[in-house]
XYZ file of C-alpha atoms in Angstrom:
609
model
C 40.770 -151.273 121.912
C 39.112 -154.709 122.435
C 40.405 -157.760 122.668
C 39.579 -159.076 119.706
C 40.900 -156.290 117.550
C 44.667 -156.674 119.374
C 47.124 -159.433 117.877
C 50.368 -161.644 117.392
C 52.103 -161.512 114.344
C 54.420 -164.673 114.732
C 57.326 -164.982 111.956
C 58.214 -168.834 111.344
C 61.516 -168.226 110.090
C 62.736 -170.436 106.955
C 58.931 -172.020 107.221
C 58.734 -172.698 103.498
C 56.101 -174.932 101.508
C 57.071 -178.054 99.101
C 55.776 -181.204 98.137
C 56.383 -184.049 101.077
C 59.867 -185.938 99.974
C 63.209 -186.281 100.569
C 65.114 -183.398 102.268
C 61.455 -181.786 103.154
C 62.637 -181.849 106.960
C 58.847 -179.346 107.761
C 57.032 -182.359 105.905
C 58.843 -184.916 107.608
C 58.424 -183.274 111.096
C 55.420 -184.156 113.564
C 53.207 -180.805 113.818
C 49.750 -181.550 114.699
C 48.818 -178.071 115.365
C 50.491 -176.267 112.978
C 48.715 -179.739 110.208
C 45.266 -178.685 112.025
C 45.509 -174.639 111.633
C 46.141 -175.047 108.137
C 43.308 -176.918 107.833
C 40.880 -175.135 109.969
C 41.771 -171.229 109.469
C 42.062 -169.611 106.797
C 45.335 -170.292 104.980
C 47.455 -169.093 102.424
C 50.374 -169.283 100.366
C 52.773 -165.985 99.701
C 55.106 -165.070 97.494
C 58.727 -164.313 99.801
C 61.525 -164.419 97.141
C 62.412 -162.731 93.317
C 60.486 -159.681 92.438
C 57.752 -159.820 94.200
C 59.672 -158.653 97.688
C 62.047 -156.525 95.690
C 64.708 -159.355 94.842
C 66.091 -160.000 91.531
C 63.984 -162.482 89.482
C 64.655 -166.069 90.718
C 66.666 -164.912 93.817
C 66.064 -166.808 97.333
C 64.393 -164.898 99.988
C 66.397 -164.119 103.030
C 65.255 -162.909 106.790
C 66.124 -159.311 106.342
C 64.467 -158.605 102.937
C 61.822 -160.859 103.909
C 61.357 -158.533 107.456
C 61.267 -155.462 106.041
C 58.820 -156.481 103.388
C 56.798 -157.742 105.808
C 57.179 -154.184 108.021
C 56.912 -152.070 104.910
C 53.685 -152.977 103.493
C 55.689 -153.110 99.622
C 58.392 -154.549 98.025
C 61.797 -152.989 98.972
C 64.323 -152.765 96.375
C 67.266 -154.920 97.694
C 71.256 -153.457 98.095
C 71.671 -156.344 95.939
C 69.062 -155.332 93.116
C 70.902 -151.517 93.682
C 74.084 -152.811 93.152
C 73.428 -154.959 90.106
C 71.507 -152.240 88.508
C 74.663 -149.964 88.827
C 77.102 -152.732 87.031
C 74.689 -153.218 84.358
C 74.657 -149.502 83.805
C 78.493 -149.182 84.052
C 78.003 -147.189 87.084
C 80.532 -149.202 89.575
C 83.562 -148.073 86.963
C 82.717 -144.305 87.510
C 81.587 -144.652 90.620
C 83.271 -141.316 92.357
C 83.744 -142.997 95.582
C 85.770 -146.020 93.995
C 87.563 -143.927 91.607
C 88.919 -141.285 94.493
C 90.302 -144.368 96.247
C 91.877 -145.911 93.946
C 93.188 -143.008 92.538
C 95.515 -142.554 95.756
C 96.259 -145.986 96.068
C 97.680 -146.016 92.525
C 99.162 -142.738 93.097
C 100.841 -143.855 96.378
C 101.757 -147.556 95.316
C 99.448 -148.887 97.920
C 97.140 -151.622 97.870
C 93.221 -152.614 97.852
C 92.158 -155.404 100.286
C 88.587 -156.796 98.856
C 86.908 -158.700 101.445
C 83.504 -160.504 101.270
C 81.641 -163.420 101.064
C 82.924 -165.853 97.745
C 79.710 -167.675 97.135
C 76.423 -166.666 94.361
C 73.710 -167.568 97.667
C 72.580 -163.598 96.731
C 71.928 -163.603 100.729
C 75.071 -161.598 101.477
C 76.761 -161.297 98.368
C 77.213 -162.515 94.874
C 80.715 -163.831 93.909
C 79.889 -162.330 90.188
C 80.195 -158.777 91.138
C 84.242 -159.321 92.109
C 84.747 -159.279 88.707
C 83.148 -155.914 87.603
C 85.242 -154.620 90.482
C 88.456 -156.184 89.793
C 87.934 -154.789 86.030
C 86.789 -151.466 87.657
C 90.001 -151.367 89.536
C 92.446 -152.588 87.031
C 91.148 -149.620 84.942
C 91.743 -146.995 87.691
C 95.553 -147.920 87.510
C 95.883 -150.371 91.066
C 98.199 -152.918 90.709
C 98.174 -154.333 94.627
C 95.195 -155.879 95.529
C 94.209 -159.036 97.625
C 91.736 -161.166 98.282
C 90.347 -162.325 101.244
C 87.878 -164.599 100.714
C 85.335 -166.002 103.297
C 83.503 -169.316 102.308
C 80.012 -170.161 102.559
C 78.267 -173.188 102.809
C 75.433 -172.337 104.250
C 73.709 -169.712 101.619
C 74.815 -172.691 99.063
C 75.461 -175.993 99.248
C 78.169 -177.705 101.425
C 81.581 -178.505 99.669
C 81.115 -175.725 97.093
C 83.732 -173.515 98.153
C 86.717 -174.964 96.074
C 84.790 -173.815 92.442
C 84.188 -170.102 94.243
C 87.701 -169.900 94.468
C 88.491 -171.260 91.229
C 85.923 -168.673 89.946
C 87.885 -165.613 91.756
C 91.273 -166.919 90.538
C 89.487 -166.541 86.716
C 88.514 -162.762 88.049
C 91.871 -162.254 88.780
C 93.457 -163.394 85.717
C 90.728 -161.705 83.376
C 91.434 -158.089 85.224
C 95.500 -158.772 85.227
C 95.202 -157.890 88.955
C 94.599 -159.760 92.537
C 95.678 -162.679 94.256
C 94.179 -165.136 96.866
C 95.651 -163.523 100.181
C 93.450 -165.350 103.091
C 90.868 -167.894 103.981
C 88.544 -167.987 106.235
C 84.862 -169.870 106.960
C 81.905 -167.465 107.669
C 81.117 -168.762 110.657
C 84.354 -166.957 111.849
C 83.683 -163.630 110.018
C 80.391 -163.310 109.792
C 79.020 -164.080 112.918
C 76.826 -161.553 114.606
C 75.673 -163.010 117.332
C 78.776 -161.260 119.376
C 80.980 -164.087 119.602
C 83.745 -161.305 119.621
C 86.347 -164.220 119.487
C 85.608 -165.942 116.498
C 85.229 -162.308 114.940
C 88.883 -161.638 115.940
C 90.304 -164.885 114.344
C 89.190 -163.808 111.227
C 90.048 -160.335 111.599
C 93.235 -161.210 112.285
C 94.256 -163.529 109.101
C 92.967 -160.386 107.395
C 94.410 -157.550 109.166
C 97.949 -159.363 110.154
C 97.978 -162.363 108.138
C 97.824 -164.714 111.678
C 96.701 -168.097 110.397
C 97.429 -171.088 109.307
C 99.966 -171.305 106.156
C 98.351 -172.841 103.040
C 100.038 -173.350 99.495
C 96.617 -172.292 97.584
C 93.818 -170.602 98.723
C 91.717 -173.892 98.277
C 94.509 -175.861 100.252
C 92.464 -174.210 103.317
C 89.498 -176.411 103.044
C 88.196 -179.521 104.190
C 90.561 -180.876 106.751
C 87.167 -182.140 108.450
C 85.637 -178.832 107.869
C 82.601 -177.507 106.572
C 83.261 -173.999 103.944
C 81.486 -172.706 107.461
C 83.822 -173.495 109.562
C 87.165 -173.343 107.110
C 89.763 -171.845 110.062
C 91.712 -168.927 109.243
C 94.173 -169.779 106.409
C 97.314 -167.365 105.124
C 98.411 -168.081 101.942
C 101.892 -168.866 101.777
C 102.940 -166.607 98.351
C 100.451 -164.194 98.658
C 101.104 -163.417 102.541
C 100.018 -159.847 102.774
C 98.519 -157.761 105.919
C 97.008 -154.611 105.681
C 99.721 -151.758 105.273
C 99.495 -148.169 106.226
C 97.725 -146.382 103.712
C 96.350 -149.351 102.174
C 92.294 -149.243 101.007
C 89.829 -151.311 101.893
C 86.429 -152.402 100.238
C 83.903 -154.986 101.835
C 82.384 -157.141 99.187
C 78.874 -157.941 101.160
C 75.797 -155.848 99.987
C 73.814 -157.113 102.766
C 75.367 -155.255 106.652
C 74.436 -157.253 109.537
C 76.519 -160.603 109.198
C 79.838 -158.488 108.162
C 79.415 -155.405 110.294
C 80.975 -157.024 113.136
C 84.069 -157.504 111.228
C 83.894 -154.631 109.861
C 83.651 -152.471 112.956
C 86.819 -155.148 114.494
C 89.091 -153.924 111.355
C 88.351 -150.690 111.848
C 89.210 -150.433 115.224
C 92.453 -152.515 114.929
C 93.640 -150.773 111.709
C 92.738 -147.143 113.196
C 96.253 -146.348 113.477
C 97.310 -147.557 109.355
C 95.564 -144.558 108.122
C 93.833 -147.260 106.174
C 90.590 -145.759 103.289
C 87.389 -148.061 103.722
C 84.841 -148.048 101.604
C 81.793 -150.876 101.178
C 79.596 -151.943 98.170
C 76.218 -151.186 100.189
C 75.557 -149.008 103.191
C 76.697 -150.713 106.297
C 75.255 -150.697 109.777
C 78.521 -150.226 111.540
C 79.530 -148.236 114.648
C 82.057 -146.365 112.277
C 80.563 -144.603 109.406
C 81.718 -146.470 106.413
C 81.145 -144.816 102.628
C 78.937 -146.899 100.519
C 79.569 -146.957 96.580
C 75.762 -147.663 96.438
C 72.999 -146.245 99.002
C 69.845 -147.609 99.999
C 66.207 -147.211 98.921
C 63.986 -145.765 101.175
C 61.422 -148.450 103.187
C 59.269 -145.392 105.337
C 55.567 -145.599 105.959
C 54.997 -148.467 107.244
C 53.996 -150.422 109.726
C 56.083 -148.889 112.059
C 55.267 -145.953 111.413
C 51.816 -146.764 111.263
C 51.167 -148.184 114.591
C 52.795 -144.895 116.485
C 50.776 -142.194 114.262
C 47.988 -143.936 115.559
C 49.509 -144.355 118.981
C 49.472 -148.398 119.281
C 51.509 -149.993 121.547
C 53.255 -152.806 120.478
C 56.531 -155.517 121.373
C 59.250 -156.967 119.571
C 60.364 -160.411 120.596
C 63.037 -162.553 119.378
C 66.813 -164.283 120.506
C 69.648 -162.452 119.313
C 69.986 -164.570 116.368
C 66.756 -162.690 114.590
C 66.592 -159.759 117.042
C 67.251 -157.268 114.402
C 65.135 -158.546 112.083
C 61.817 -158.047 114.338
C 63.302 -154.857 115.390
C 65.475 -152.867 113.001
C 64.307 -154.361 109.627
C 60.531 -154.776 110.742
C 61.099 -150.946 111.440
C 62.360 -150.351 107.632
C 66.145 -150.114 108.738
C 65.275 -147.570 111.557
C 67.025 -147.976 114.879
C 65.067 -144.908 116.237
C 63.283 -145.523 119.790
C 59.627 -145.093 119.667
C 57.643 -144.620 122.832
C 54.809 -146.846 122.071
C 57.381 -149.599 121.147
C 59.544 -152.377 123.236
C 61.978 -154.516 122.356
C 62.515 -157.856 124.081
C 65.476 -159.853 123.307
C 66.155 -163.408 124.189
C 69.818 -164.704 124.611
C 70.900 -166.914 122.081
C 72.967 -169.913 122.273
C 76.320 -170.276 120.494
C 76.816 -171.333 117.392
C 77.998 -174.921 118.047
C 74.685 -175.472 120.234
C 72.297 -175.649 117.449
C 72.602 -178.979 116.255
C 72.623 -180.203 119.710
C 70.012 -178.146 121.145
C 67.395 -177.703 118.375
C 65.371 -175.983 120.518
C 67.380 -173.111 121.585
C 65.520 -171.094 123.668
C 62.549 -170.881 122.582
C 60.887 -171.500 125.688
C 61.883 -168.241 126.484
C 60.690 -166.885 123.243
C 57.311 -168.562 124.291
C 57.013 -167.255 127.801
C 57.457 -163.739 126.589
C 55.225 -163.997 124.213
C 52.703 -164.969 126.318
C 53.327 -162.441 129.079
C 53.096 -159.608 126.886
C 49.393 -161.203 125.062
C 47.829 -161.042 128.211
C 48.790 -156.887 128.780
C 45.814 -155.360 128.089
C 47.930 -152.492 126.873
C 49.894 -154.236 124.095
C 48.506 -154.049 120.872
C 50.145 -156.217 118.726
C 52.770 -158.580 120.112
C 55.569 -159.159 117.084
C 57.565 -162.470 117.505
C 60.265 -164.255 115.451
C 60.441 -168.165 116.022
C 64.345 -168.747 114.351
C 64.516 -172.670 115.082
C 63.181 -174.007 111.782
C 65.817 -171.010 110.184
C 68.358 -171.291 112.172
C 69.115 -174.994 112.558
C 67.830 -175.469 108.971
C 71.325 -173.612 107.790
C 73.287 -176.175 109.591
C 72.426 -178.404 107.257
C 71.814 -181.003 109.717
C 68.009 -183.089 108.321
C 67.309 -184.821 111.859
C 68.172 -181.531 113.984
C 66.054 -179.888 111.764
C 63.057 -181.763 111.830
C 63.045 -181.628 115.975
C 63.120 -177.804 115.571
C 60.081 -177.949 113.406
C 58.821 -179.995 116.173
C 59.514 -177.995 119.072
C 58.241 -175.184 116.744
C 54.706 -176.451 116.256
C 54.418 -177.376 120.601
C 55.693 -173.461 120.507
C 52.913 -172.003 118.251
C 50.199 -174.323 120.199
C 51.174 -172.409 123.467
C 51.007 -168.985 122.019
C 47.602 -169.314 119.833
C 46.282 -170.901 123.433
C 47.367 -168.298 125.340
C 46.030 -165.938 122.391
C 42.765 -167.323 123.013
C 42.352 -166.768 126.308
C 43.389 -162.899 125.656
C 40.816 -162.578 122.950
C 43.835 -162.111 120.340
C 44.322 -163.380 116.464
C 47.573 -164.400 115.442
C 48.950 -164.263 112.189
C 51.517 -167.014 111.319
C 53.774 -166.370 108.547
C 57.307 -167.987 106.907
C 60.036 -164.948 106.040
C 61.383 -167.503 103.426
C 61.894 -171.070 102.323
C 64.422 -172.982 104.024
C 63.607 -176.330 105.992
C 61.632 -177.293 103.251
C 64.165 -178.221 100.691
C 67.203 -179.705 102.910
C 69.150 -181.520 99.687
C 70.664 -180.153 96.220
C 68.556 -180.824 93.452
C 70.996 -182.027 91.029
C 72.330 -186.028 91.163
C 74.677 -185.549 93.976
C 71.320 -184.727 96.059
C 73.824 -182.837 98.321
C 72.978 -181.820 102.067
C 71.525 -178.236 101.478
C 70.994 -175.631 104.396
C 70.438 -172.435 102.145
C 67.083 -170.816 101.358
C 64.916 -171.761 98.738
C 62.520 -169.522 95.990
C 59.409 -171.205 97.556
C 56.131 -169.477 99.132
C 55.287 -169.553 102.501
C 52.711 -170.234 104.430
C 50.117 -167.481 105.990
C 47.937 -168.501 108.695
C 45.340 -166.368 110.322
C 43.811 -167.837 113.904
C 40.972 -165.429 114.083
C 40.123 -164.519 117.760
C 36.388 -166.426 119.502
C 33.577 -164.860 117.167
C 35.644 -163.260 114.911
C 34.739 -163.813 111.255
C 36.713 -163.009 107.914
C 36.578 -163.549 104.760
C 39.451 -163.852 101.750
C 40.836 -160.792 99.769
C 41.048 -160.896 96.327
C 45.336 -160.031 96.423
C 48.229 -162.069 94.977
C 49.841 -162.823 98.160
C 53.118 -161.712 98.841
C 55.021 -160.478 102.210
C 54.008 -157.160 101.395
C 50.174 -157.999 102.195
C 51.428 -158.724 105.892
C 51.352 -155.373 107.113
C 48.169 -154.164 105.297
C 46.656 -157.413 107.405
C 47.707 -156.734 110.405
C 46.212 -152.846 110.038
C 43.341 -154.223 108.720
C 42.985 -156.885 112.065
C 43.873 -154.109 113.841
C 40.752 -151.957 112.677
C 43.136 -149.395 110.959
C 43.320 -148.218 107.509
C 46.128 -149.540 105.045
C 48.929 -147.072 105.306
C 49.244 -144.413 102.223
C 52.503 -145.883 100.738
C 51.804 -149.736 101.387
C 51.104 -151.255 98.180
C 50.201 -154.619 99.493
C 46.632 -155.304 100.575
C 45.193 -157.018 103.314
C 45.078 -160.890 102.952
C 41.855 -161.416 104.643
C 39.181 -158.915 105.839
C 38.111 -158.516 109.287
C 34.431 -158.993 109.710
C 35.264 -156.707 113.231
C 35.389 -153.684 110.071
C 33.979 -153.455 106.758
C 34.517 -151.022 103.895
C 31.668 -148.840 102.987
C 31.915 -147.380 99.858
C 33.423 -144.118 99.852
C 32.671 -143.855 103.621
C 35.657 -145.221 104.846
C 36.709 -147.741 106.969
C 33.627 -148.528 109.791
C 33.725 -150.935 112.711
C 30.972 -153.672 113.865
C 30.171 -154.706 117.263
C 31.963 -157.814 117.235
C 34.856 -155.805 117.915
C 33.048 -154.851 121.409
C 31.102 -155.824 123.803
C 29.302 -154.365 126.333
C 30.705 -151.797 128.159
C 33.618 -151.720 125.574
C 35.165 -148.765 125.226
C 37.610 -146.863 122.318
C 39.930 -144.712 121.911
C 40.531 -142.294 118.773
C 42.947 -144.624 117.531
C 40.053 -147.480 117.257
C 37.984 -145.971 114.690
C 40.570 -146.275 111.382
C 40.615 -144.268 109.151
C 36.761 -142.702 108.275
C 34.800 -144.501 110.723
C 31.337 -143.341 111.544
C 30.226 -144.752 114.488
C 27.515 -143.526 117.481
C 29.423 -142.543 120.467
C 28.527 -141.461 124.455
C 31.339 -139.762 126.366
C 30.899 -140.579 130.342
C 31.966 -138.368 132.885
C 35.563 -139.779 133.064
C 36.096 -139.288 129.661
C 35.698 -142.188 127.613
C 33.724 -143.141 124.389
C 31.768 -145.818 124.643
C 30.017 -147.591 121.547
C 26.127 -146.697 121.114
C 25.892 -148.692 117.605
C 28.152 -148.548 114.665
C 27.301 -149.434 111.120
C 27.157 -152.671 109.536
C 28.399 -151.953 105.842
C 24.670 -152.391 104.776
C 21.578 -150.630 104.341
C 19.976 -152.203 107.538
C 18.681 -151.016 110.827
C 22.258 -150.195 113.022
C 23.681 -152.689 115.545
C 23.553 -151.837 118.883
C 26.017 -152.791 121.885
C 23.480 -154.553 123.926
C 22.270 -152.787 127.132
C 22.617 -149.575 125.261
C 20.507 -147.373 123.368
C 19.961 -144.056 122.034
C 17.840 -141.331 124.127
C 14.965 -140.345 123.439
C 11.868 -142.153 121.536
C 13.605 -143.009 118.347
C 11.452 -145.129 116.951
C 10.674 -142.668 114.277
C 13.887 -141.371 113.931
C 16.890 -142.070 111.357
C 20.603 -141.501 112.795
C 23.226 -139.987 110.571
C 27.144 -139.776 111.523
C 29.455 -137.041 110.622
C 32.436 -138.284 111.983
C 31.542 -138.765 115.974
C 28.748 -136.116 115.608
C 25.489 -137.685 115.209
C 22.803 -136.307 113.245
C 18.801 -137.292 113.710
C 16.385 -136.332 111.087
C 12.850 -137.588 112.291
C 10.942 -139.354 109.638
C 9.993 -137.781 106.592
C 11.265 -134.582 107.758
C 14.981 -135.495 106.460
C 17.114 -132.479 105.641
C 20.290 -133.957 106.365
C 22.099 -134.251 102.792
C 24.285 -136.955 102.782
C 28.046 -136.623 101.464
C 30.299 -139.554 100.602
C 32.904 -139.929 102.931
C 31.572 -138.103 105.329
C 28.303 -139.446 106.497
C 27.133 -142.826 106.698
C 23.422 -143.770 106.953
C 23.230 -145.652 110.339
C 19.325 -147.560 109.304
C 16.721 -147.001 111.838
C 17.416 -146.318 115.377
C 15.310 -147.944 117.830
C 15.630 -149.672 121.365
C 17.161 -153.206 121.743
């Protein structure tokens, strides 16, 4: 493949567009580069939230819908769209796995621990659906069940945690069942970055009720905390472990911030006998029974890039590692040959604030290695600073990570250049760009946002494209990338390329065709190069590879040829005709050759260049 038809595909996570203002910490922030791409290449907003990437109308985007819409070439319907489709069809109160459980428990006098996230940020979880499950419950008969209830403040505003609570405690007294039993912040349970210790705090106020007494559930905050950071809190009256034979159900419909605790109470309650069950499918080492499975996210670009056998790398710190990997893939942890994964060490937690910049220096230096591999196709990166230190919360942290992002994408696109790569710059979701609550408090805000994103294309030295008629969603990421690429848009992608390549034109019903600025002399191609339908002249040498004679220009004018090449013989007279890589001449007048759409493509008058 040549240079110019290999690429980056660099995710800007929690890059978001708003107006310039107050809490805009991307507007505020000093980016030259990123200010002058936007103005020189072609540019784009896309839709990353609601419906359009599979989301409930009006819901935030978040980095793992937002990274398998962006690998699946079409909106994915959400856990959380699954879910809520099953309560408003009465599905979760004769759901069979739910009902078996409970049925025990009643029978046996035990009880049901809920645990999940108490918060409506619709990242992880949506405090609404404890009530159709406390009802669903209450009508299957259990009596015993507590709450453990993990505050946010970071999917929603700071400070918020106290009316989540109060909301539960209205759950509770609605179904006639449940009680407040623990407290703790997410960034104790739901980290997943493999601080193990902070993991086993919170396990542990859930599992064995170690923590620090409280009177009332909402006793636990503050105390200089953020809902983050809330330590782990026992409520006094309520102060319940986890018995033998008790059930337990995880609240979360989205797996990778609560499968580490998950997989820590499963371990450290294996010998309770205790049922488990989860709202959505979980990614956990231990196979835990969903009440609601997933949709299926296959085809894509995955998928894609090894039926055609392109090579490509993942790149990210741990923080987002999955995300380029396992959700870019459509939730598939399989290995693929013609795939690597690199993964950059992440700092802690407490670091961000302080260190904006994380490591993204190593982010950059990988990047950069693996451009200039002749044998990697398409280099896949996350950048997590704008994302990442965005959720803190923190407006002057976040603005130096937007910095240190820009001096990060300058280094890559250079580098990119000098390979003879495009790079494709897109946000996942809004974040950084809305840093403040919108009502009168005008709150500190580090959650995501319902705004489009930005799509940049860098085109590589010579390469030309023009606009796509499309919408412009995540889902048209994919189809782009194929299309830079020179591939066709995979069968089940519903999104369509963004831009198109002037390195390969459409032809009608001919298929996909390349040009020569895709090559240059001496280029040569493998199978994999020609898309789907391409019609091109082609000269085996002795060693085995195709090298370009001319290939067709989308028009009905003489072909292009790959200067210092030409065809043999005097073919001045002559017109070429492709059927696939078999060329057919028909001299002059004398043409028998019937042509067949999709199948032939008239190649214009061969002649010596």
């Amino acid at each position: 493949m040549s240079a110019s038809a290999r690429g980056i595909l660099l995710v800007l996570d929690g890059w978001g567009e708003a107006p310039a203002g107050e809490g805009n910490a991307i507007a505020a922030a000093k980016t030259p580069y990123l200010d002058r791409l936007r103005e020189t290449c072609p540019a784009r907003l896309v839709e990353a939230s609601g419906t359009a990437v599979g989301l409930l109308a009006g819901v935030v985007g978040n980095s793992e819908i937002g990274h398998m819409v962006i690998g699946a070439g079409k909106p994915v319907p959400y856990d959380s769209v699954l879910v809520q489709e099953q309560i408003d069809n009465g599905g979760l109160r004769t759901n069979g796995l739910l009902a078996d459980m409970c049925a025990r428990l009643a029978e046996q006098d035990k009880a049901l621990h809920l645990i999940g996230l108490c918060s409506d940020g619709m990242i992880h979880a949506n405090v609404e659906h404890l009530r159709e499950i406390l009802l669903a419950v209450a009508a299957h008969g259990v009596s015993k069940v507590w709450l453990h209830a993990i505050t946010d403040g970071r999917d929603v505003a700071d400070g918020s945690a106290a009316g989540y609570l109060d909301q539960v405690e209205k759950y509770t007294a609605e179904a006639g069942v449940g009680r407040l039993a623990s407290v703790v912040g997410r960034g104790y349970a739901l980290d997943k970055a493999g601080n193990l210790a902070l993991t086993k705090e919170a396990g542990l106020v859930i599992a064995d009720g170690v923590g620090r007494p409280v009177p009332r559930a909402q006793d636990a905050l503050g105390q200089g905390k953020s809902d983050e950071w809330v330590e782990p809190c026992v409520v006094a009256e309520a102060q319940q472990a986890i018995g033998v034979g008790d059930g337990i159900l995880f609240t979360n419909f989205r797996s990778d911030r609560i499968q580490q605790l998950a997989d820590f109470l499963v371990e450290h309650l294996a010998d309770r006998e205790v049922t488990v069950r989860s709202l959505a499918q979980y990614d956990t080492r231990a196979e835990i029974p969903p009440l609601v499975g997933r949709a299926r996210t296959g085809g894509g670009l995955a998928e894609e890039l090894e039926r055609h056998g392109l090579r490509s790398v993942r790149i990210a710190e741990t923080e987002k590692f999955e995300h380029v990997t396992y959700y870019v893939n459509g939730r598939d942890s399989a290995s693929r040959p013609v795939e690597q994964h690199v993964r950059i060490t992440a700092e802690s937690p407490a670091d961000y604030r302080k260190r904006p910049e994380m490591n993204l220096d190593l982010v950059v230096a990988a990047v950069v290695e693996h451009a200039r591999r002749d044998e990697v196709d398409l280099v896949v990166a996350n950048l997590a600073n704008i994302d990442v230190v965005g959720h803190t919360g923190d407006y002057d942290a976040t603005v130096l990570a937007t910095e240190h992002t820009d001096r990060a994408v300058e280094q890559i696109c250079t580098a990119a250049a000098e390979a003879g790569r495009w790079v494709v710059l897109v946000g996942d979701h809004g974040n950084a760009e809305q840093m403040i609550t919108k009502d009168v408090a005008k709150r500190p805000y580090g959650g995501h946002t319902t705004n489009p994103v930005p799509a940049v294309l860098v085109p590589a030295s010579g390469q030309e494209v023009t606009a796509a008629e499309t919408a412009g969603t995540l889902a048209d990421i994919a189809p782009t990338l194929l299309n830079l690429l020179g591939l066709a848009v995979g069968e089940e992608m519903t999104g369509r390329p963004l831009w198109d390549s002037a390195a390969h034109v459409h032809c009608g019903s001919s298929g996909t065709v390349l040009l020569t600025a895709a090559f240059g002399e001496g280029s040569t191609i493998r199978p994999v190069d020609v898309g789907a339908g391409l019609h091109a002249v082609l000269r085996t040498s002795e060693d085995g590879a195709s090298h370009v004679l001319c290939v067709h220009n989308g028009k009905q004018e003489p072909a292009v040829f790959v200067p210092g090449e030409h065809l043999p013989g005097d073919t001045n007279d002559q017109l070429v005709f492709v059927h696939g890589e078999t060329v057919t001449r028909a001299r002059g007048e004398d043409i028998e050759c019937v042509l067949e759409p999709g199948r032939h493509v008239w190649l214009g008058r061969a002649g010596k260049q």
